[in-house]
Amino acid sequence: MALNRDQIITAAIRHLNADPTASMAEIADGIGVSRATLHRHFSSREALFADMGRRALDVWARAHRVAGVEEAIADGSAERLEAALRRYVSELITQSEEFGFALTDSLIAVLPELQAYSRELEDRDEALAAAAQRAGVLRPDVPPRWVGNAVYGLLISVRDSLRNGDIAARDAERLLLETVLHGLAAPAKERP
Amino acid sequence: MALNRDQIITAAIRHLNADPTASMAEIADGIGVSRATLHRHFSSREALFADMGRRALDVWARAHRVAGVEEAIADGSAERLEAALRRYVSELITQSEEFGFALTDSLIAVLPELQAYSRELEDRDEALAAAAQRAGVLRPDVPPRWVGNAVYGLLISVRDSLRNGDIAARDAERLLLETVLHGLAAPAKERP
DNA sequence: CCCGTATGCGACAATTATGTCTCATCCGGG
DNA sequence: CCCGGATGAGACATAATTGTCGCATACGGG
């Protein structure tokens, strides 16, 4: 057997990142399996997309776990929180090819199961941001949800920048972290 | 006559922002015109999308003009460049509902005419960023293209944040500008 | 008031995508 | 070597979408 179910999902995400409107036939062709096989693994297009969404959210959840987000929140120290924040962003960038699907597709908002899953992760993001604000790691004068959304948007920036060759892959993590933490203004100047 | 061509484009953009996969029938229905009328104004779906893309890029170009980007680059002073930068971002946020279409849809990358238009605007963005770096307004240790892409991604953050009610509309501009210029780290701490 | 224009409505053919099915083939384990 | 399960190829019916057309009608200016 050439590809198992997981490999098909991975390849499908990769292919749909390049062409978000691809049909089942195009997806199958791009992956290198027949359309019939695709339908044997996923009863419908919706089922395939649901599994891809689940995969993307799993990647997101794994980033939380790997970075020790929960523990850092419980700990509450600035050092732990900042380390978790950096590790978390780094993990998201590394896995952005699979996670990126969640960035673009509105399908997640439709399926109730994924919606709950997504909400849970967003809440944890918010908790992390709020804890980091309390610990003095992040500035307190922005809504905690904005932090997660800003990272989310900058991940799209990274994806597009890499796609266009505007930045080097090895610089992606530094650029995202520097931008979200310190911004792009020249350091010497101002700050009222 | 209920709606002219321009109004239809505006309404179509608005509707497709909410449901990017809407069919011609759904678009027409959402706008409040018949499918036939839609086809009378736009010979094909592709023609409609091309016009929407053009509109989005026009908004972008207008933001450049209103902010005096070209003049600020020619002037080269830090004050003019920073003012143009702020005004430019502000304008993009204000018009984000119509410009937002360009943020998401990959159609622009396909049509040669829009591609050239888009490239031109991107180049001007890059020139602005580079000039701001030379003038000491923006930090010089990031690729100039990254600046534009970061703003682009944060505009998506703003759109999503507003959609979810995570931030207030009147805070959008401040949050985007603050984030892109100074970042989200607490000001007092670190900076090696 | 009248007429031209634009619109809505419905029908239509053509195309495309989807999901199911059958059958031949291939491939690996026993 | 043989067999069972998985795959590829293709046919098929169904549904959705697209683009076109004809016709009736509503609207608005002259």
GROMACS .gro file of C-alpha atoms (C1' of nucleotides) in nm:
model
  444
    1MET     CA    1   0.000   0.000   0.000
    2ALA     CA    2   0.137   0.336  -0.098
    3LEU     CA    3  -0.013   0.579   0.151
    4ASN     CA    4  -0.208   0.532   0.471
    5ARG     CA    5  -0.481   0.757   0.596
    6ASP     CA    6  -0.252   0.990   0.788
    7GLN     CA    7  -0.015   1.032   0.499
    8ILE     CA    8  -0.307   1.116   0.274
    9ILE     CA    9  -0.426   1.385   0.515
   10THR     CA   10  -0.079   1.533   0.531
   11ALA     CA   11  -0.042   1.537   0.156
   12ALA     CA   12  -0.391   1.675   0.110
   13ILE     CA   13  -0.321   1.964   0.348
   14ARG     CA   14   0.000   2.036   0.164
   15HIS     CA   15  -0.177   2.035  -0.169
   16LEU     CA   16  -0.469   2.246  -0.053
   17ASN     CA   17  -0.235   2.504   0.092
   18ALA     CA   18  -0.114   2.561  -0.261
   19ASP     CA   19  -0.456   2.545  -0.423
   20PRO     CA   20  -0.741   2.597  -0.175
   21THR     CA   21  -1.012   2.536  -0.432
   22ALA     CA   22  -0.887   2.202  -0.560
   23SER     CA   23  -1.151   1.939  -0.633
   24MET     CA   24  -1.137   1.584  -0.503
   25ALA     CA   25  -0.998   1.473  -0.838
   26GLU     CA   26  -0.726   1.736  -0.827
   27ILE     CA   27  -0.641   1.651  -0.468
   28ALA     CA   28  -0.618   1.282  -0.549
   29ASP     CA   29  -0.406   1.353  -0.853
   30GLY     CA   30  -0.180   1.587  -0.660
   31ILE     CA   31  -0.131   1.331  -0.385
   32GLY     CA   32  -0.072   1.051  -0.631
   33VAL     CA   33  -0.362   0.825  -0.547
   34SER     CA   34  -0.677   0.751  -0.742
   35ARG     CA   35  -0.997   0.931  -0.674
   36ALA     CA   36  -1.153   0.601  -0.571
   37THR     CA   37  -0.891   0.547  -0.302
   38LEU     CA   38  -0.947   0.894  -0.167
   39HIS     CA   39  -1.315   0.814  -0.135
   40ARG     CA   40  -1.235   0.483   0.032
   41HIS     CA   41  -1.052   0.668   0.308
   42PHE     CA   42  -1.289   0.963   0.336
   43SER     CA   43  -1.651   0.903   0.262
   44SER     CA   44  -1.706   1.258   0.148
   45ARG     CA   45  -1.522   1.578   0.079
   46GLU     CA   46  -1.656   1.714   0.404
   47ALA     CA   47  -1.516   1.420   0.595
   48LEU     CA   48  -1.175   1.482   0.443
   49PHE     CA   49  -1.185   1.847   0.536
   50ALA     CA   50  -1.301   1.768   0.886
   51ASP     CA   51  -1.004   1.539   0.934
   52MET     CA   52  -0.769   1.800   0.797
   53GLY     CA   53  -0.911   2.056   1.035
   54ARG     CA   54  -0.874   1.813   1.323
   55ARG     CA   55  -0.514   1.751   1.223
   56ALA     CA   56  -0.442   2.123   1.215
   57LEU     CA   57  -0.590   2.169   1.560
   58ASP     CA   58  -0.394   1.870   1.686
   59VAL     CA   59  -0.076   2.038   1.570
   60TRP     CA   60  -0.184   2.349   1.753
   61ALA     CA   61  -0.257   2.151   2.069
   62ARG     CA   62   0.079   1.977   2.044
   63ALA     CA   63   0.251   2.313   2.025
   64HIS     CA   64   0.084   2.403   2.353
   65ARG     CA   65   0.200   2.078   2.507
   66VAL     CA   66   0.556   2.090   2.378
   67ALA     CA   67   0.596   2.448   2.493
   68GLY     CA   68   0.459   2.368   2.837
   69VAL     CA   69   0.200   2.640   2.815
   70GLU     CA   70  -0.024   2.497   3.083
   71GLU     CA   71   0.262   2.453   3.329
   72ALA     CA   72   0.394   2.799   3.263
   73ILE     CA   73   0.055   2.950   3.334
   74ALA     CA   74   0.030   2.752   3.658
   75ASP     CA   75   0.383   2.854   3.753
   76GLY     CA   76   0.320   3.219   3.678
   77SER     CA   77   0.683   3.334   3.678
   78ALA     CA   78   0.797   3.575   3.410
   79GLU     CA   79   1.083   3.349   3.306
   80ARG     CA   80   0.870   3.041   3.256
   81LEU     CA   81   0.601   3.237   3.075
   82GLU     CA   82   0.840   3.405   2.837
   83ALA     CA   83   1.016   3.078   2.764
   84ALA     CA   84   0.685   2.907   2.697
   85LEU     CA   85   0.577   3.192   2.473
   86ARG     CA   86   0.891   3.172   2.266
   87ARG     CA   87   0.887   2.796   2.246
   88TYR     CA   88   0.521   2.802   2.150
   89VAL     CA   89   0.568   3.044   1.863
   90SER     CA   90   0.872   2.852   1.748
   91GLU     CA   91   0.672   2.532   1.742
   92LEU     CA   92   0.392   2.691   1.544
   93ILE     CA   93   0.635   2.813   1.282
   94THR     CA   94   0.799   2.474   1.253
   95GLN     CA   95   0.465   2.305   1.203
   96SER     CA   96   0.314   2.588   1.005
   97GLU     CA   97   0.277   2.383   0.690
   98GLU     CA   98   0.022   2.158   0.860
   99PHE     CA   99  -0.113   2.413   1.099
  100GLY     CA  100  -0.149   2.669   0.824
  101PHE     CA  101  -0.463   2.500   0.710
  102ALA     CA  102  -0.638   2.618   1.021
  103LEU     CA  103  -0.522   2.968   0.945
  104THR     CA  104  -0.705   3.002   0.621
  105ASP     CA  105  -0.999   2.774   0.603
  106SER     CA  106  -1.331   2.877   0.741
  107LEU     CA  107  -1.443   2.518   0.760
  108ILE     CA  108  -1.344   2.491   1.123
  109ALA     CA  109  -1.603   2.750   1.210
  110VAL     CA  110  -1.875   2.529   1.065
  111LEU     CA  111  -1.819   2.191   1.223
  112PRO     CA  112  -1.942   2.194   1.582
  113GLU     CA  113  -1.686   1.947   1.707
  114LEU     CA  114  -1.392   2.138   1.567
  115GLN     CA  115  -1.547   2.461   1.682
  116ALA     CA  116  -1.538   2.345   2.042
  117TYR     CA  117  -1.184   2.218   2.000
  118SER     CA  118  -1.076   2.546   1.848
  119ARG     CA  119  -1.242   2.748   2.120
  120GLU     CA  120  -1.061   2.548   2.382
  121LEU     CA  121  -0.725   2.624   2.223
  122GLU     CA  122  -0.808   2.990   2.182
  123ASP     CA  123  -0.900   3.009   2.547
  124ARG     CA  124  -0.567   2.859   2.642
  125ASP     CA  125  -0.395   3.115   2.422
  126GLU     CA  126  -0.583   3.387   2.600
  127ALA     CA  127  -0.491   3.243   2.939
  128LEU     CA  128  -0.126   3.239   2.838
  129ALA     CA  129  -0.138   3.597   2.721
  130ALA     CA  130  -0.319   3.713   3.032
  131ALA     CA  131  -0.070   3.535   3.257
  132ALA     CA  132   0.218   3.688   3.063
  133GLN     CA  133   0.062   4.029   3.110
  134ARG     CA  134   0.023   3.977   3.483
  135ALA     CA  135   0.386   3.864   3.507
  136GLY     CA  136   0.505   4.173   3.325
  137VAL     CA  137   0.626   3.984   3.021
  138LEU     CA  138   0.366   4.134   2.788
  139ARG     CA  139   0.231   4.487   2.794
  140PRO     CA  140  -0.099   4.505   2.984
  141ASP     CA  141  -0.267   4.766   2.764
  142VAL     CA  142  -0.390   4.530   2.490
  143PRO     CA  143  -0.673   4.277   2.503
  144PRO     CA  144  -0.524   3.933   2.577
  145ARG     CA  145  -0.704   3.788   2.276
  146TRP     CA  146  -0.521   4.032   2.055
  147VAL     CA  147  -0.193   3.863   2.136
  148GLY     CA  148  -0.305   3.532   1.994
  149ASN     CA  149  -0.464   3.694   1.694
  150ALA     CA  150  -0.152   3.895   1.623
  151VAL     CA  151   0.062   3.584   1.629
  152TYR     CA  152  -0.192   3.417   1.406
  153GLY     CA  153  -0.176   3.699   1.153
  154LEU     CA  154   0.202   3.710   1.161
  155LEU     CA  155   0.211   3.336   1.092
  156ILE     CA  156   0.027   3.416   0.773
  157SER     CA  157   0.286   3.684   0.706
  158VAL     CA  158   0.558   3.426   0.751
  159ARG     CA  159   0.388   3.179   0.522
  160ASP     CA  160   0.341   3.436   0.249
  161SER     CA  161   0.690   3.578   0.293
  162LEU     CA  162   0.840   3.235   0.254
  163ARG     CA  163   0.621   3.161  -0.044
  164ASN     CA  164   0.737   3.481  -0.216
  165GLY     CA  165   1.097   3.436  -0.115
  166ASP     CA  166   1.091   3.765   0.075
  167ILE     CA  167   1.260   3.614   0.377
  168ALA     CA  168   1.485   3.315   0.440
  169ALA     CA  169   1.338   3.014   0.616
  170ARG     CA  170   1.598   3.026   0.892
  171ASP     CA  171   1.503   3.386   0.970
  172ALA     CA  172   1.131   3.319   1.003
  173GLU     CA  173   1.131   3.241   1.374
  174ARG     CA  174   1.347   3.536   1.468
  175LEU     CA  175   1.144   3.778   1.256
  176LEU     CA  176   0.812   3.666   1.399
  177LEU     CA  177   0.934   3.669   1.757
  178GLU     CA  178   1.113   4.001   1.726
  179THR     CA  179   0.818   4.160   1.553
  180VAL     CA  180   0.555   4.042   1.794
  181LEU     CA  181   0.764   4.117   2.100
  182HIS     CA  182   0.951   4.435   2.011
  183GLY     CA  183   0.799   4.562   1.690
  184LEU     CA  184   0.968   4.702   1.385
  185ALA     CA  185   1.041   5.058   1.497
  186ALA     CA  186   1.406   5.145   1.535
  187PRO     CA  187   1.503   5.082   1.901
  188ALA     CA  188   1.692   5.403   1.972
  189LYS     CA  189   1.409   5.637   1.881
  190GLU     CA  190   1.117   5.751   2.092
  191ARG     CA  191   0.892   5.583   2.346
  192PRO     CA  192   0.704   5.863   2.518
  193MET     CA  193  -3.238   5.085  -1.122
  194ALA     CA  194  -3.144   4.949  -0.786
  195LEU     CA  195  -2.768   4.902  -0.795
  196ASN     CA  196  -2.503   5.012  -1.039
  197ARG     CA  197  -2.190   4.822  -1.127
  198ASP     CA  198  -1.976   4.973  -0.855
  199GLN     CA  199  -2.232   4.911  -0.588
  200ILE     CA  200  -2.260   4.553  -0.697
  201ILE     CA  201  -1.884   4.508  -0.670
  202THR     CA  202  -1.886   4.658  -0.323
  203ALA     CA  203  -2.169   4.436  -0.208
  204ALA     CA  204  -2.013   4.132  -0.367
  205ILE     CA  205  -1.685   4.191  -0.186
  206ARG     CA  206  -1.872   4.232   0.139
  207HIS     CA  207  -2.063   3.913   0.084
  208LEU     CA  208  -1.762   3.711  -0.024
  209ASN     CA  209  -1.569   3.825   0.280
  210ALA     CA  210  -1.829   3.644   0.484
  211ASP     CA  211  -1.857   3.340   0.261
  212PRO     CA  212  -1.559   3.303   0.029
  213THR     CA  213  -1.701   3.001  -0.152
  214ALA     CA  214  -2.036   3.151  -0.244
  215SER     CA  215  -2.168   3.068  -0.590
  216MET     CA  216  -2.294   3.328  -0.836
  217ALA     CA  217  -2.650   3.251  -0.729
  218GLU     CA  218  -2.563   3.299  -0.364
  219ILE     CA  219  -2.377   3.620  -0.435
  220ALA     CA  220  -2.668   3.757  -0.636
  221ASP     CA  221  -2.910   3.655  -0.366
  222GLY     CA  222  -2.698   3.806  -0.095
  223ILE     CA  223  -2.667   4.132  -0.285
  224GLY     CA  224  -3.036   4.141  -0.365
  225VAL     CA  225  -3.022   4.124  -0.742
  226SER     CA  226  -3.111   3.844  -0.977
  227ARG     CA  227  -2.854   3.608  -1.114
  228ALA     CA  228  -2.930   3.736  -1.463
  229THR     CA  229  -2.849   4.093  -1.365
  230LEU     CA  230  -2.524   3.985  -1.213
  231HIS     CA  231  -2.435   3.819  -1.542
  232ARG     CA  232  -2.538   4.131  -1.731
  233HIS     CA  233  -2.281   4.332  -1.540
  234PHE     CA  234  -2.008   4.070  -1.533
  235SER     CA  235  -1.988   3.832  -1.822
  236SER     CA  236  -1.841   3.558  -1.610
  237ARG     CA  237  -1.752   3.474  -1.255
  238GLU     CA  238  -1.390   3.534  -1.339
  239ALA     CA  239  -1.473   3.883  -1.467
  240LEU     CA  240  -1.650   3.963  -1.141
  241PHE     CA  241  -1.357   3.844  -0.937
  242ALA     CA  242  -1.114   4.035  -1.154
  243ASP     CA  243  -1.308   4.354  -1.091
  244MET     CA  244  -1.321   4.286  -0.720
  245GLY     CA  245  -0.947   4.231  -0.719
  246ARG     CA  246  -0.896   4.552  -0.912
  247ARG     CA  247  -1.114   4.738  -0.664
  248ALA     CA  248  -0.914   4.601  -0.373
  249LEU     CA  249  -0.590   4.708  -0.534
  250ASP     CA  250  -0.737   5.050  -0.608
  251VAL     CA  251  -0.813   5.090  -0.240
  252TRP     CA  252  -0.457   4.993  -0.164
  253ALA     CA  253  -0.325   5.244  -0.417
  254ARG     CA  254  -0.547   5.513  -0.275
  255ALA     CA  255  -0.405   5.448   0.070
  256HIS     CA  256  -0.061   5.512  -0.072
  257ARG     CA  257  -0.179   5.834  -0.229
  258VAL     CA  258  -0.370   5.964   0.072
  259ALA     CA  259  -0.078   5.889   0.299
  260GLY     CA  260   0.165   6.062   0.068
  261VAL     CA  261   0.391   5.761   0.055
  262GLU     CA  262   0.567   5.863  -0.265
  263GLU     CA  263   0.639   6.212  -0.140
  264ALA     CA  264   0.763   6.088   0.195
  265ILE     CA  265   1.006   5.853   0.021
  266ALA     CA  266   1.130   6.138  -0.197
  267ASP     CA  267   1.164   6.364   0.105
  268GLY     CA  268   1.347   6.105   0.310
  269SER     CA  269   1.311   6.272   0.647
  270ALA     CA  270   1.228   6.057   0.948
  271GLU     CA  271   0.930   6.274   1.040
  272ARG     CA  272   0.766   6.257   0.699
  273LEU     CA  273   0.830   5.886   0.667
  274GLU     CA  274   0.690   5.801   1.007
  275ALA     CA  275   0.385   6.019   0.947
  276ALA     CA  276   0.325   5.855   0.609
  277LEU     CA  277   0.367   5.512   0.762
  278ARG     CA  278   0.111   5.581   1.031
  279ARG     CA  279  -0.132   5.743   0.794
  280TYR     CA  280  -0.091   5.459   0.549
  281VAL     CA  281  -0.170   5.191   0.804
  282SER     CA  282  -0.461   5.393   0.933
  283GLU     CA  283  -0.604   5.420   0.584
  284LEU     CA  284  -0.570   5.047   0.523
  285ILE     CA  285  -0.758   4.971   0.842
  286THR     CA  286  -1.036   5.212   0.755
  287GLN     CA  287  -1.079   5.057   0.413
  288SER     CA  288  -1.007   4.705   0.527
  289GLU     CA  289  -1.352   4.579   0.444
  290GLU     CA  290  -1.293   4.637   0.075
  291PHE     CA  291  -0.922   4.586   0.080
  292GLY     CA  292  -0.958   4.269   0.279
  293PHE     CA  293  -1.052   4.084  -0.031
  294ALA     CA  294  -0.699   4.121  -0.158
  295LEU     CA  295  -0.578   3.978   0.170
  296THR     CA  296  -0.739   3.643   0.133
  297ASP     CA  297  -0.804   3.558  -0.225
  298SER     CA  298  -0.539   3.398  -0.438
  299LEU     CA  299  -0.712   3.512  -0.754
  300ILE     CA  300  -0.493   3.818  -0.781
  301ALA     CA  301  -0.193   3.596  -0.826
  302VAL     CA  302  -0.352   3.440  -1.133
  303LEU     CA  303  -0.460   3.734  -1.346
  304PRO     CA  304  -0.157   3.887  -1.519
  305GLU     CA  305  -0.292   4.240  -1.516
  306LEU     CA  306  -0.368   4.239  -1.144
  307GLN     CA  307  -0.040   4.065  -1.080
  308ALA     CA  308   0.151   4.354  -1.233
  309TYR     CA  309  -0.062   4.604  -1.041
  310SER     CA  310  -0.006   4.417  -0.718
  311ARG     CA  311   0.367   4.392  -0.777
  312GLU     CA  312   0.385   4.765  -0.832
  313LEU     CA  313   0.216   4.831  -0.499
  314GLU     CA  314   0.433   4.580  -0.320
  315ASP     CA  315   0.739   4.748  -0.461
  316ARG     CA  316   0.622   5.083  -0.333
  317ASP     CA  317   0.565   4.925   0.008
  318GLU     CA  318   0.916   4.793   0.000
  319ALA     CA  319   1.054   5.133  -0.101
  320LEU     CA  320   0.870   5.293   0.188
  321ALA     CA  321   1.005   5.039   0.434
  322ALA     CA  322   1.356   5.073   0.301
  323ALA     CA  323   1.342   5.451   0.319
  324ALA     CA  324   1.210   5.431   0.675
  325GLN     CA  325   1.497   5.202   0.762
  326ARG     CA  326   1.752   5.441   0.615
  327ALA     CA  327   1.597   5.729   0.805
  328GLY     CA  328   1.616   5.539   1.132
  329VAL     CA  329   1.242   5.508   1.170
  330LEU     CA  330   1.235   5.133   1.129
  331ARG     CA  331   1.495   4.886   1.250
  332PRO     CA  332   1.738   4.797   0.975
  333ASP     CA  333   1.787   4.431   1.067
  334VAL     CA  334   1.479   4.294   0.891
  335PRO     CA  335   1.414   4.250   0.519
  336PRO     CA  336   1.216   4.552   0.394
  337ARG     CA  337   0.958   4.320   0.240
  338TRP     CA  338   0.891   4.177   0.583
  339VAL     CA  339   0.752   4.509   0.698
  340GLY     CA  340   0.477   4.508   0.439
  341ASN     CA  341   0.402   4.143   0.493
  342ALA     CA  342   0.382   4.192   0.868
  343VAL     CA  343   0.132   4.474   0.827
  344TYR     CA  344  -0.059   4.257   0.584
  345GLY     CA  345  -0.078   3.972   0.836
  346LEU     CA  346  -0.177   4.204   1.118
  347LEU     CA  347  -0.457   4.343   0.905
  348ILE     CA  348  -0.591   3.991   0.893
  349SER     CA  349  -0.553   3.979   1.269
  350VAL     CA  350  -0.757   4.296   1.297
  351ARG     CA  351  -1.026   4.164   1.066
  352ASP     CA  352  -1.058   3.840   1.260
  353SER     CA  353  -1.041   4.013   1.596
  354LEU     CA  354  -1.323   4.245   1.499
  355ARG     CA  355  -1.522   3.954   1.360
  356ASN     CA  356  -1.489   3.766   1.688
  357GLY     CA  357  -1.545   4.071   1.900
  358ASP     CA  358  -1.204   4.029   2.061
  359ILE     CA  359  -1.123   4.397   2.020
  360ALA     CA  360  -1.321   4.716   1.982
  361ALA     CA  361  -1.334   4.884   1.642
  362ARG     CA  362  -1.196   5.209   1.776
  363ASP     CA  363  -0.892   5.028   1.918
  364ALA     CA  364  -0.802   4.857   1.593
  365GLU     CA  365  -0.576   5.126   1.457
  366ARG     CA  366  -0.388   5.178   1.781
  367LEU     CA  367  -0.339   4.805   1.834
  368LEU     CA  368  -0.206   4.747   1.485
  369LEU     CA  369   0.026   5.046   1.492
  370GLU     CA  370   0.153   4.976   1.841
  371THR     CA  371   0.208   4.611   1.765
  372VAL     CA  372   0.390   4.661   1.440
  373LEU     CA  373   0.603   4.947   1.572
  374HIS     CA  374   0.677   4.852   1.932
  375GLY     CA  375   0.559   4.495   1.973
  376LEU     CA  376   0.372   4.338   2.259
  377ALA     CA  377   0.650   4.283   2.511
  378ALA     CA  378   0.626   4.490   2.826
  379PRO     CA  379   0.832   4.806   2.770
  380ALA     CA  380   1.028   4.812   3.095
  381LYS     CA  381   1.183   4.469   3.056
  382GLU     CA  382   1.492   4.367   2.861
  383ARG     CA  383   1.638   4.463   2.525
  384PRO     CA  384   1.985   4.307   2.512
  385DC     C1'  385  -4.899   5.948  -2.020
  386DC     C1'  386  -4.574   5.665  -2.306
  387DC     C1'  387  -4.169   5.443  -2.425
  388DG     C1'  388  -3.706   5.269  -2.361
  389DT     C1'  389  -3.416   5.059  -2.044
  390DA     C1'  390  -3.306   4.767  -1.688
  391DT     C1'  391  -3.460   4.412  -1.413
  392DG     C1'  392  -3.664   3.964  -1.243
  393DC     C1'  393  -3.803   3.509  -1.350
  394DG     C1'  394  -3.779   3.088  -1.542
  395DA     C1'  395  -3.602   2.758  -1.877
  396DC     C1'  396  -3.221   2.566  -2.105
  397DA     C1'  397  -2.778   2.327  -2.240
  398DA     C1'  398  -2.315   2.249  -2.111
  399DT     C1'  399  -1.985   2.167  -1.788
  400DT     C1'  400  -1.809   2.008  -1.368
  401DA     C1'  401  -1.790   1.784  -0.913
  402DT     C1'  402  -1.945   1.424  -0.624
  403DG     C1'  403  -2.030   0.970  -0.463
  404DT     C1'  404  -2.095   0.478  -0.591
  405DC     C1'  405  -1.997   0.076  -0.825
  406DT     C1'  406  -1.750  -0.292  -1.092
  407DC     C1'  407  -1.358  -0.516  -1.253
  408DA     C1'  408  -0.883  -0.597  -1.347
  409DT     C1'  409  -0.438  -0.570  -1.140
  410DC     C1'  410  -0.078  -0.544  -0.816
  411DC     C1'  411   0.167  -0.650  -0.406
  412DG     C1'  412   0.302  -0.870   0.015
  413DG     C1'  413   0.249  -1.224   0.364
  414DG     C1'  414   0.194  -1.700   0.462
  415DC     C1'  415   0.374  -2.026  -0.516
  416DC     C1'  416  -0.094  -1.864  -0.397
  417DC     C1'  417  -0.433  -1.574  -0.206
  418DG     C1'  418  -0.655  -1.171   0.009
  419DG     C1'  419  -0.666  -0.707   0.059
  420DA     C1'  420  -0.584  -0.274  -0.133
  421DT     C1'  421  -0.543  -0.002  -0.538
  422DG     C1'  422  -0.620   0.208  -1.012
  423DA     C1'  423  -0.908   0.278  -1.398
  424DG     C1'  424  -1.318   0.379  -1.563
  425DA     C1'  425  -1.832   0.389  -1.608
  426DC     C1'  426  -2.233   0.573  -1.410
  427DA     C1'  427  -2.613   0.856  -1.199
  428DT     C1'  428  -2.689   1.263  -0.953
  429DA     C1'  429  -2.644   1.722  -0.824
  430DA     C1'  430  -2.468   2.177  -0.851
  431DT     C1'  431  -2.285   2.556  -1.114
  432DT     C1'  432  -2.229   2.832  -1.502
  433DG     C1'  433  -2.353   3.103  -1.889
  434DT     C1'  434  -2.733   3.215  -2.225
  435DC     C1'  435  -3.178   3.326  -2.377
  436DG     C1'  436  -3.667   3.486  -2.410
  437DC     C1'  437  -4.031   3.713  -2.208
  438DA     C1'  438  -4.298   3.980  -1.891
  439DT     C1'  439  -4.280   4.374  -1.604
  440DA     C1'  440  -4.148   4.762  -1.327
  441DC     C1'  441  -3.942   5.210  -1.328
  442DG     C1'  442  -3.819   5.671  -1.468
  443DG     C1'  443  -3.738   6.045  -1.782
  444DG     C1'  444  -3.929   6.316  -2.145
   0.00000   0.00000   0.00000
